[in-house]
PDB file of C-alpha atoms in Angstrom:
ATOM      1  CA  MET A   1      83.906  91.019  17.525  1.00 44.00           C
ATOM      2  CA  SER A   2      85.942  93.224  20.019  1.00 55.00           C
ATOM      3  CA  SER A   3      88.185  92.612  22.996  1.00 62.00           C
ATOM      4  CA  HIS A   4      88.032  94.640  25.924  1.00 71.00           C
ATOM      5  CA  THR A   5      90.334  95.246  28.930  1.00 76.00           C
ATOM      6  CA  ILE A   6      89.389  93.640  32.255  1.00 83.00           C
ATOM      7  CA  GLU A   7      86.791  95.084  34.486  1.00 84.00           C
ATOM      8  CA  LEU A   8      88.566  96.434  37.696  1.00 86.00           C
ATOM      9  CA  THR A   9      86.642  95.704  40.544  1.00 93.00           C
ATOM     10  CA  GLU A  10      87.664  97.116  43.858  1.00 93.00           C
ATOM     11  CA  THR A  11      89.183  94.068  45.118  1.00 96.00           C
ATOM     12  CA  LEU A  12      90.936  93.511  41.634  1.00 94.00           C
ATOM     13  CA  TYR A  13      92.307  97.137  41.842  1.00 92.00           C
ATOM     14  CA  ASP A  14      93.296  96.787  45.235  1.00 94.00           C
ATOM     15  CA  TYR A  15      95.396  93.923  44.493  1.00 95.00           C
ATOM     16  CA  LEU A  16      96.876  95.762  41.383  1.00 94.00           C
ATOM     17  CA  LEU A  17      97.666  98.619  43.490  1.00 92.00           C
ATOM     18  CA  ALA A  18      99.543  96.049  45.849  1.00 93.00           C
ATOM     19  CA  ASN A  19     101.336  94.014  43.481  1.00 96.00           C
ATOM     20  CA  GLY A  20     101.840  96.106  40.484  1.00 93.00           C
ATOM     21  CA  THR A  21     103.091  99.095  41.548  1.00 94.00           C
ATOM     22  CA  ARG A  22     106.106 100.551  43.807  1.00 94.00           C
ATOM     23  CA  GLU A  23     104.471 103.949  45.301  1.00 95.00           C
ATOM     24  CA  SER A  24     106.791 105.598  47.486  1.00 96.00           C
ATOM     25  CA  ALA A  25     105.610 106.456  50.918  1.00 96.00           C
ATOM     26  CA  VAL A  26     105.941 109.945  50.041  1.00 97.00           C
ATOM     27  CA  ALA A  27     103.958 109.841  46.831  1.00 96.00           C
ATOM     28  CA  ARG A  28     101.296 107.864  48.881  1.00 95.00           C
ATOM     29  CA  ASP A  29     101.302 110.599  51.510  1.00 96.00           C
ATOM     30  CA  LEU A  30     100.959 113.333  48.898  1.00 96.00           C
ATOM     31  CA  ARG A  31      98.181 111.362  47.072  1.00 92.00           C
ATOM     32  CA  ALA A  32      96.208 111.087  50.299  1.00 92.00           C
ATOM     33  CA  HIS A  33      96.816 114.477  51.447  1.00 92.00           C
ATOM     34  CA  THR A  34      95.460 115.790  48.277  1.00 92.00           C
ATOM     35  CA  LEU A  35      92.639 113.942  48.780  1.00 88.00           C
ATOM     36  CA  ALA A  36      91.720 115.222  51.753  1.00 86.00           C
ATOM     37  CA  ALA A  37      92.825 118.981  51.136  1.00 83.00           C
ATOM     38  CA  THR A  38      90.880 119.554  47.723  1.00 80.00           C
ATOM     39  CA  ARG A  39      87.717 118.208  46.084  1.00 72.00           C
ATOM     40  CA  ALA A  40      89.495 118.393  42.729  1.00 71.00           C
ATOM     41  CA  HIS A  41      91.621 115.750  43.914  1.00 65.00           C
ATOM     42  CA  ARG A  42      90.274 113.568  40.641  1.00 70.00           C
ATOM     43  CA  MET A  43      92.566 115.714  38.742  1.00 74.00           C
ATOM     44  CA  GLN A  44      95.428 113.592  40.253  1.00 81.00           C
ATOM     45  CA  VAL A  45      96.929 110.910  38.407  1.00 89.00           C
ATOM     46  CA  SER A  46      96.452 107.300  39.616  1.00 90.00           C
ATOM     47  CA  PRO A  47      99.413 105.161  41.297  1.00 93.00           C
ATOM     48  CA  GLU A  48      99.256 102.551  38.298  1.00 94.00           C
ATOM     49  CA  GLN A  49      99.687 105.917  35.756  1.00 95.00           C
ATOM     50  CA  GLY A  50     102.615 107.074  38.279  1.00 95.00           C
ATOM     51  CA  ALA A  51     104.290 103.822  38.123  1.00 96.00           C
ATOM     52  CA  PHE A  52     103.975 103.537  34.624  1.00 96.00           C
ATOM     53  CA  MET A  53     105.483 106.774  34.145  1.00 96.00           C
ATOM     54  CA  GLN A  54     108.315 106.192  35.963  1.00 97.00           C
ATOM     55  CA  LEU A  55     109.199 103.240  34.050  1.00 97.00           C
ATOM     56  CA  LEU A  56     108.807 105.139  30.828  1.00 97.00           C
ATOM     57  CA  VAL A  57     111.123 107.670  31.857  1.00 98.00           C
ATOM     58  CA  ARG A  58     113.682 105.067  33.169  1.00 98.00           C
ATOM     59  CA  LEU A  59     113.445 103.400  29.640  1.00 98.00           C
ATOM     60  CA  LEU A  60     114.098 106.487  27.861  1.00 98.00           C
ATOM     61  CA  GLY A  61     116.730 107.114  30.097  1.00 98.00           C
ATOM     62  CA  ALA A  62     115.135 110.579  30.515  1.00 98.00           C
ATOM     63  CA  ARG A  63     117.290 113.378  31.850  1.00 98.00           C
ATOM     64  CA  ARG A  64     115.281 116.374  30.592  1.00 98.00           C
ATOM     65  CA  THR A  65     111.725 116.190  30.655  1.00 98.00           C
ATOM     66  CA  LEU A  66     108.371 118.620  30.618  1.00 98.00           C
ATOM     67  CA  GLU A  67     104.964 118.585  32.547  1.00 98.00           C
ATOM     68  CA  VAL A  68     102.164 120.878  31.268  1.00 98.00           C
ATOM     69  CA  GLY A  69      99.949 120.770  34.412  1.00 97.00           C
ATOM     70  CA  THR A  70     101.181 120.131  37.738  1.00 96.00           C
ATOM     71  CA  PHE A  71      98.157 120.237  40.117  1.00 93.00           C
ATOM     72  CA  THR A  72      99.349 119.366  43.689  1.00 94.00           C
ATOM     73  CA  GLY A  73     102.639 117.912  42.485  1.00 96.00           C
ATOM     74  CA  TYR A  74     102.048 114.079  42.564  1.00 96.00           C
ATOM     75  CA  SER A  75     103.010 113.379  38.764  1.00 96.00           C
ATOM     76  CA  ALA A  76     106.013 115.803  39.032  1.00 97.00           C
ATOM     77  CA  LEU A  77     107.125 113.820  42.248  1.00 98.00           C
ATOM     78  CA  VAL A  78     106.903 110.378  40.878  1.00 97.00           C
ATOM     79  CA  VAL A  79     108.527 111.396  37.587  1.00 98.00           C
ATOM     80  CA  ALA A  80     111.412 113.198  39.475  1.00 98.00           C
ATOM     81  CA  GLU A  81     111.790 109.979  41.525  1.00 98.00           C
ATOM     82  CA  ALA A  82     112.779 108.254  38.483  1.00 98.00           C
ATOM     83  CA  LEU A  83     115.087 110.905  36.965  1.00 98.00           C
ATOM     84  CA  PRO A  84     118.985 110.560  37.746  1.00 98.00           C
ATOM     85  CA  ASP A  85     120.491 112.952  39.929  1.00 96.00           C
ATOM     86  CA  ASP A  86     121.252 115.067  37.324  1.00 97.00           C
ATOM     87  CA  GLY A  87     117.937 114.943  35.815  1.00 98.00           C
ATOM     88  CA  ARG A  88     115.632 117.814  35.689  1.00 98.00           C
ATOM     89  CA  LEU A  89     111.767 118.334  35.239  1.00 98.00           C
ATOM     90  CA  ILE A  90     110.389 121.741  34.151  1.00 98.00           C
ATOM     91  CA  ALA A  91     106.707 121.940  35.417  1.00 98.00           C
ATOM     92  CA  CYS A  92     104.277 124.252  34.430  1.00 98.00           C
ATOM     93  CA  ASP A  93     101.281 125.529  36.137  1.00 97.00           C
ATOM     94  CA  VAL A  94      99.350 128.530  37.180  1.00 97.00           C
ATOM     95  CA  SER A  95      98.223 127.910  40.486  1.00 94.00           C
ATOM     96  CA  GLY A  96     100.503 128.835  43.394  1.00 95.00           C
ATOM     97  CA  GLU A  97      98.080 127.332  45.813  1.00 93.00           C
ATOM     98  CA  TRP A  98      97.883 123.826  44.410  1.00 93.00           C
ATOM     99  CA  THR A  99     101.452 123.659  43.646  1.00 95.00           C
ATOM    100  CA  ALA A 100     102.231 124.598  47.248  1.00 95.00           C
ATOM    101  CA  ILE A 101     100.614 121.619  48.523  1.00 94.00           C
ATOM    102  CA  GLY A 102     103.210 119.381  46.490  1.00 95.00           C
ATOM    103  CA  ARG A 103     106.354 121.506  47.531  1.00 97.00           C
ATOM    104  CA  PRO A 104     106.919 120.119  50.909  1.00 97.00           C
ATOM    105  CA  PHE A 105     106.431 116.377  49.915  1.00 98.00           C
ATOM    106  CA  TRP A 106     108.844 117.194  46.985  1.00 98.00           C
ATOM    107  CA  LYS A 107     111.427 118.375  49.747  1.00 98.00           C
ATOM    108  CA  ARG A 108     110.577 114.880  51.798  1.00 98.00           C
ATOM    109  CA  ALA A 109     111.393 112.644  48.658  1.00 98.00           C
ATOM    110  CA  GLY A 110     114.813 114.700  48.333  1.00 98.00           C
ATOM    111  CA  VAL A 111     113.561 115.632  44.701  1.00 98.00           C
ATOM    112  CA  ALA A 112     112.790 119.154  45.068  1.00 98.00           C
ATOM    113  CA  ASP A 113     116.292 120.307  43.463  1.00 98.00           C
ATOM    114  CA  LYS A 114     115.276 118.245  40.104  1.00 98.00           C
ATOM    115  CA  ILE A 115     111.879 120.156  39.787  1.00 98.00           C
ATOM    116  CA  ASP A 116     111.919 123.527  38.288  1.00 98.00           C
ATOM    117  CA  LEU A 117     108.318 125.006  38.914  1.00 98.00           C
ATOM    118  CA  ARG A 118     107.425 127.801  36.385  1.00 98.00           C
ATOM    119  CA  LEU A 119     104.110 129.314  37.635  1.00 98.00           C
ATOM    120  CA  LYS A 120     102.786 131.149  34.318  1.00 97.00           C
ATOM    121  CA  PRO A 121     100.797 130.231  31.445  1.00 97.00           C
ATOM    122  CA  ALA A 122     102.344 127.014  30.149  1.00 98.00           C
ATOM    123  CA  VAL A 123     102.538 128.238  26.523  1.00 98.00           C
ATOM    124  CA  ASP A 124     104.579 131.143  27.653  1.00 98.00           C
ATOM    125  CA  THR A 125     107.118 128.860  29.424  1.00 98.00           C
ATOM    126  CA  LEU A 126     107.357 126.366  26.230  1.00 98.00           C
ATOM    127  CA  ASP A 127     107.641 129.335  23.755  1.00 98.00           C
ATOM    128  CA  GLU A 128     110.336 130.853  25.803  1.00 98.00           C
ATOM    129  CA  LEU A 129     112.083 127.473  25.838  1.00 98.00           C
ATOM    130  CA  ILE A 130     111.788 127.209  22.193  1.00 98.00           C
ATOM    131  CA  ALA A 131     113.015 130.806  21.692  1.00 98.00           C
ATOM    132  CA  ALA A 132     116.170 129.959  23.981  1.00 98.00           C
ATOM    133  CA  GLY A 133     117.363 127.102  21.334  1.00 98.00           C
ATOM    134  CA  GLU A 134     116.227 124.191  23.428  1.00 98.00           C
ATOM    135  CA  SER A 135     113.906 122.364  20.618  1.00 98.00           C
ATOM    136  CA  ASP A 136     114.828 118.523  20.072  1.00 98.00           C
ATOM    137  CA  SER A 137     116.423 118.386  23.708  1.00 98.00           C
ATOM    138  CA  PHE A 138     113.735 116.953  25.876  1.00 98.00           C
ATOM    139  CA  ASP A 139     113.333 113.328  26.548  1.00 98.00           C
ATOM    140  CA  PHE A 140     109.679 113.265  28.213  1.00 98.00           C
ATOM    141  CA  ALA A 141     106.726 115.365  28.194  1.00 98.00           C
ATOM    142  CA  PHE A 142     103.342 115.000  29.898  1.00 98.00           C
ATOM    143  CA  ILE A 143     100.410 117.005  29.108  1.00 98.00           C
ATOM    144  CA  ASP A 144      97.631 117.051  31.655  1.00 96.00           C
ATOM    145  CA  ALA A 145      96.273 120.546  31.869  1.00 95.00           C
ATOM    146  CA  ASP A 146      93.210 122.579  30.539  1.00 95.00           C
ATOM    147  CA  LYS A 147      91.940 120.823  27.363  1.00 95.00           C
ATOM    148  CA  ALA A 148      91.411 123.808  25.371  1.00 94.00           C
ATOM    149  CA  ASN A 149      94.721 124.118  24.974  1.00 96.00           C
ATOM    150  CA  TYR A 150      95.955 120.607  24.339  1.00 97.00           C
ATOM    151  CA  ASP A 151      96.543 121.119  20.561  1.00 97.00           C
ATOM    152  CA  ALA A 152      98.879 124.262  21.484  1.00 98.00           C
ATOM    153  CA  TYR A 153     100.836 122.191  24.223  1.00 98.00           C
ATOM    154  CA  TYR A 154     101.349 119.044  21.880  1.00 98.00           C
ATOM    155  CA  GLU A 155     102.792 120.992  18.943  1.00 98.00           C
ATOM    156  CA  ARG A 156     105.217 123.087  21.437  1.00 98.00           C
ATOM    157  CA  CYS A 157     106.168 119.877  23.312  1.00 98.00           C
ATOM    158  CA  LEU A 158     106.682 117.969  19.915  1.00 98.00           C
ATOM    159  CA  THR A 159     108.949 120.868  18.949  1.00 98.00           C
ATOM    160  CA  LEU A 160     111.115 120.698  22.331  1.00 98.00           C
ATOM    161  CA  LEU A 161     111.170 116.850  22.275  1.00 98.00           C
ATOM    162  CA  ARG A 162     113.965 114.951  21.004  1.00 98.00           C
ATOM    163  CA  ARG A 163     113.727 112.363  18.104  1.00 98.00           C
ATOM    164  CA  GLY A 164     112.859 109.032  19.827  1.00 98.00           C
ATOM    165  CA  GLY A 165     111.445 111.198  22.800  1.00 98.00           C
ATOM    166  CA  VAL A 166     107.808 110.514  24.163  1.00 98.00           C
ATOM    167  CA  ILE A 167     104.838 112.718  24.972  1.00 98.00           C
ATOM    168  CA  GLY A 168     102.285 111.420  27.401  1.00 98.00           C
ATOM    169  CA  ILE A 169      98.939 113.079  26.821  1.00 98.00           C
ATOM    170  CA  ASP A 170      96.324 112.475  29.750  1.00 97.00           C
ATOM    171  CA  ASN A 171      92.588 112.491  29.927  1.00 95.00           C
ATOM    172  CA  VAL A 172      92.414 111.342  26.112  1.00 97.00           C
ATOM    173  CA  LEU A 173      89.055 109.302  27.037  1.00 96.00           C
ATOM    174  CA  TRP A 174      87.570 112.013  29.188  1.00 95.00           C
ATOM    175  CA  GLY A 175      85.347 109.772  31.273  1.00 92.00           C
ATOM    176  CA  GLY A 176      84.048 108.456  28.037  1.00 93.00           C
ATOM    177  CA  ARG A 177      82.746 111.602  26.758  1.00 94.00           C
ATOM    178  CA  VAL A 178      85.015 111.572  23.716  1.00 95.00           C
ATOM    179  CA  ALA A 179      82.728 108.846  22.289  1.00 95.00           C
ATOM    180  CA  ASP A 180      79.331 110.484  23.386  1.00 94.00           C
ATOM    181  CA  GLU A 181      78.084 112.428  20.034  1.00 91.00           C
ATOM    182  CA  ARG A 182      75.840 114.415  22.555  1.00 94.00           C
ATOM    183  CA  ALA A 183      78.886 115.720  24.467  1.00 91.00           C
ATOM    184  CA  GLN A 184      79.848 118.784  22.434  1.00 95.00           C
ATOM    185  CA  ASP A 185      81.288 121.256  25.075  1.00 94.00           C
ATOM    186  CA  ASP A 186      84.388 122.968  24.259  1.00 94.00           C
ATOM    187  CA  ASP A 187      86.921 120.567  26.331  1.00 95.00           C
ATOM    188  CA  THR A 188      85.261 117.441  25.208  1.00 96.00           C
ATOM    189  CA  ARG A 189      85.677 118.880  21.337  1.00 96.00           C
ATOM    190  CA  ALA A 190      89.245 119.691  22.053  1.00 97.00           C
ATOM    191  CA  ILE A 191      90.406 116.356  23.253  1.00 97.00           C
ATOM    192  CA  ARG A 192      88.338 114.634  20.311  1.00 97.00           C
ATOM    193  CA  ALA A 193      90.190 116.887  17.708  1.00 97.00           C
ATOM    194  CA  LEU A 194      93.697 116.153  19.443  1.00 98.00           C
ATOM    195  CA  ASN A 195      92.767 112.553  19.631  1.00 98.00           C
ATOM    196  CA  LEU A 196      92.220 112.557  15.541  1.00 98.00           C
ATOM    197  CA  LYS A 197      95.225 114.617  14.764  1.00 98.00           C
ATOM    198  CA  VAL A 198      97.585 112.351  16.968  1.00 98.00           C
ATOM    199  CA  ASN A 199      96.222 109.224  15.214  1.00 97.00           C
ATOM    200  CA  ALA A 200      96.760 110.578  11.866  1.00 98.00           C
ATOM    201  CA  ASP A 201     100.188 112.644  12.687  1.00 98.00           C
ATOM    202  CA  GLU A 202     103.061 111.177  10.821  1.00 98.00           C
ATOM    203  CA  ARG A 203     105.612 112.975  12.868  1.00 98.00           C
ATOM    204  CA  VAL A 204     104.713 110.309  15.539  1.00 98.00           C
ATOM    205  CA  ASP A 205     104.075 106.786  16.300  1.00 98.00           C
ATOM    206  CA  ALA A 206     101.449 106.526  18.836  1.00 98.00           C
ATOM    207  CA  ALA A 207      99.098 104.546  20.963  1.00 98.00           C
ATOM    208  CA  MET A 208      96.081 105.259  22.905  1.00 97.00           C
ATOM    209  CA  LEU A 209      95.827 103.278  26.608  1.00 95.00           C
ATOM    210  CA  PRO A 210      93.008 102.800  28.658  1.00 92.00           C
ATOM    211  CA  ILE A 211      95.118 103.622  31.709  1.00 91.00           C
ATOM    212  CA  GLY A 212      93.614 106.161  34.375  1.00 88.00           C
ATOM    213  CA  ASP A 213      91.251 108.456  32.017  1.00 92.00           C
ATOM    214  CA  GLY A 214      92.781 107.559  28.929  1.00 94.00           C
ATOM    215  CA  LEU A 215      96.687 108.059  28.260  1.00 96.00           C
ATOM    216  CA  THR A 216      98.351 108.517  24.807  1.00 98.00           C
ATOM    217  CA  LEU A 217     101.844 108.076  24.164  1.00 98.00           C
ATOM    218  CA  ALA A 218     103.313 109.861  21.068  1.00 98.00           C
ATOM    219  CA  LEU A 219     106.804 108.952  19.962  1.00 98.00           C
ATOM    220  CA  LYS A 220     108.671 111.530  17.971  1.00 98.00           C
ATOM    221  CA  ARG A 221     110.065 110.055  14.965  1.00 98.00           C
TER     222      ARG A 221
END
């Protein structure tokens, strides 16, 4: 016997957005602009996931945060909105084109000064932070980038995170493909491998949630 999450019809999902999120007007505009500007809009986190991340950042009292994979900047925007005035987000991405979409919205929201966008491979940025002595100093990290490197991102973010800090890992259900043995592409295999690793990792307490395309939270012990 198993229990399942409630099925979200369009009507119920609209109700959820209207009554379960407090999406800012700027964030809503960025989400709409991303939908119109790129066919890759499905890479953007959902409003309810953004609201959940904002609450998590506030619960952690986070001031120093990391993001691996920024896309058009929606997740960076909502996290920065939840940070205090002295909070900072180091955002890692390789696309100047996609991240340029978000920059004007960051400015409109008054959070541009909180976001340190670094346009280079994320592994390089994370390694530089570790080499600079910043291990055990970040409160929250969000991983939502190329799946083949998820393990590398996870290990580096875990090193950079303080005890009691949290890593959010996106796309862990991968449209259901992780549970389909016929799906043997590199991305799916990488996500499956990390899911197994995190579940057995005694360095963290973790839970996988059916939010968006699947979100794992791992709290560093």
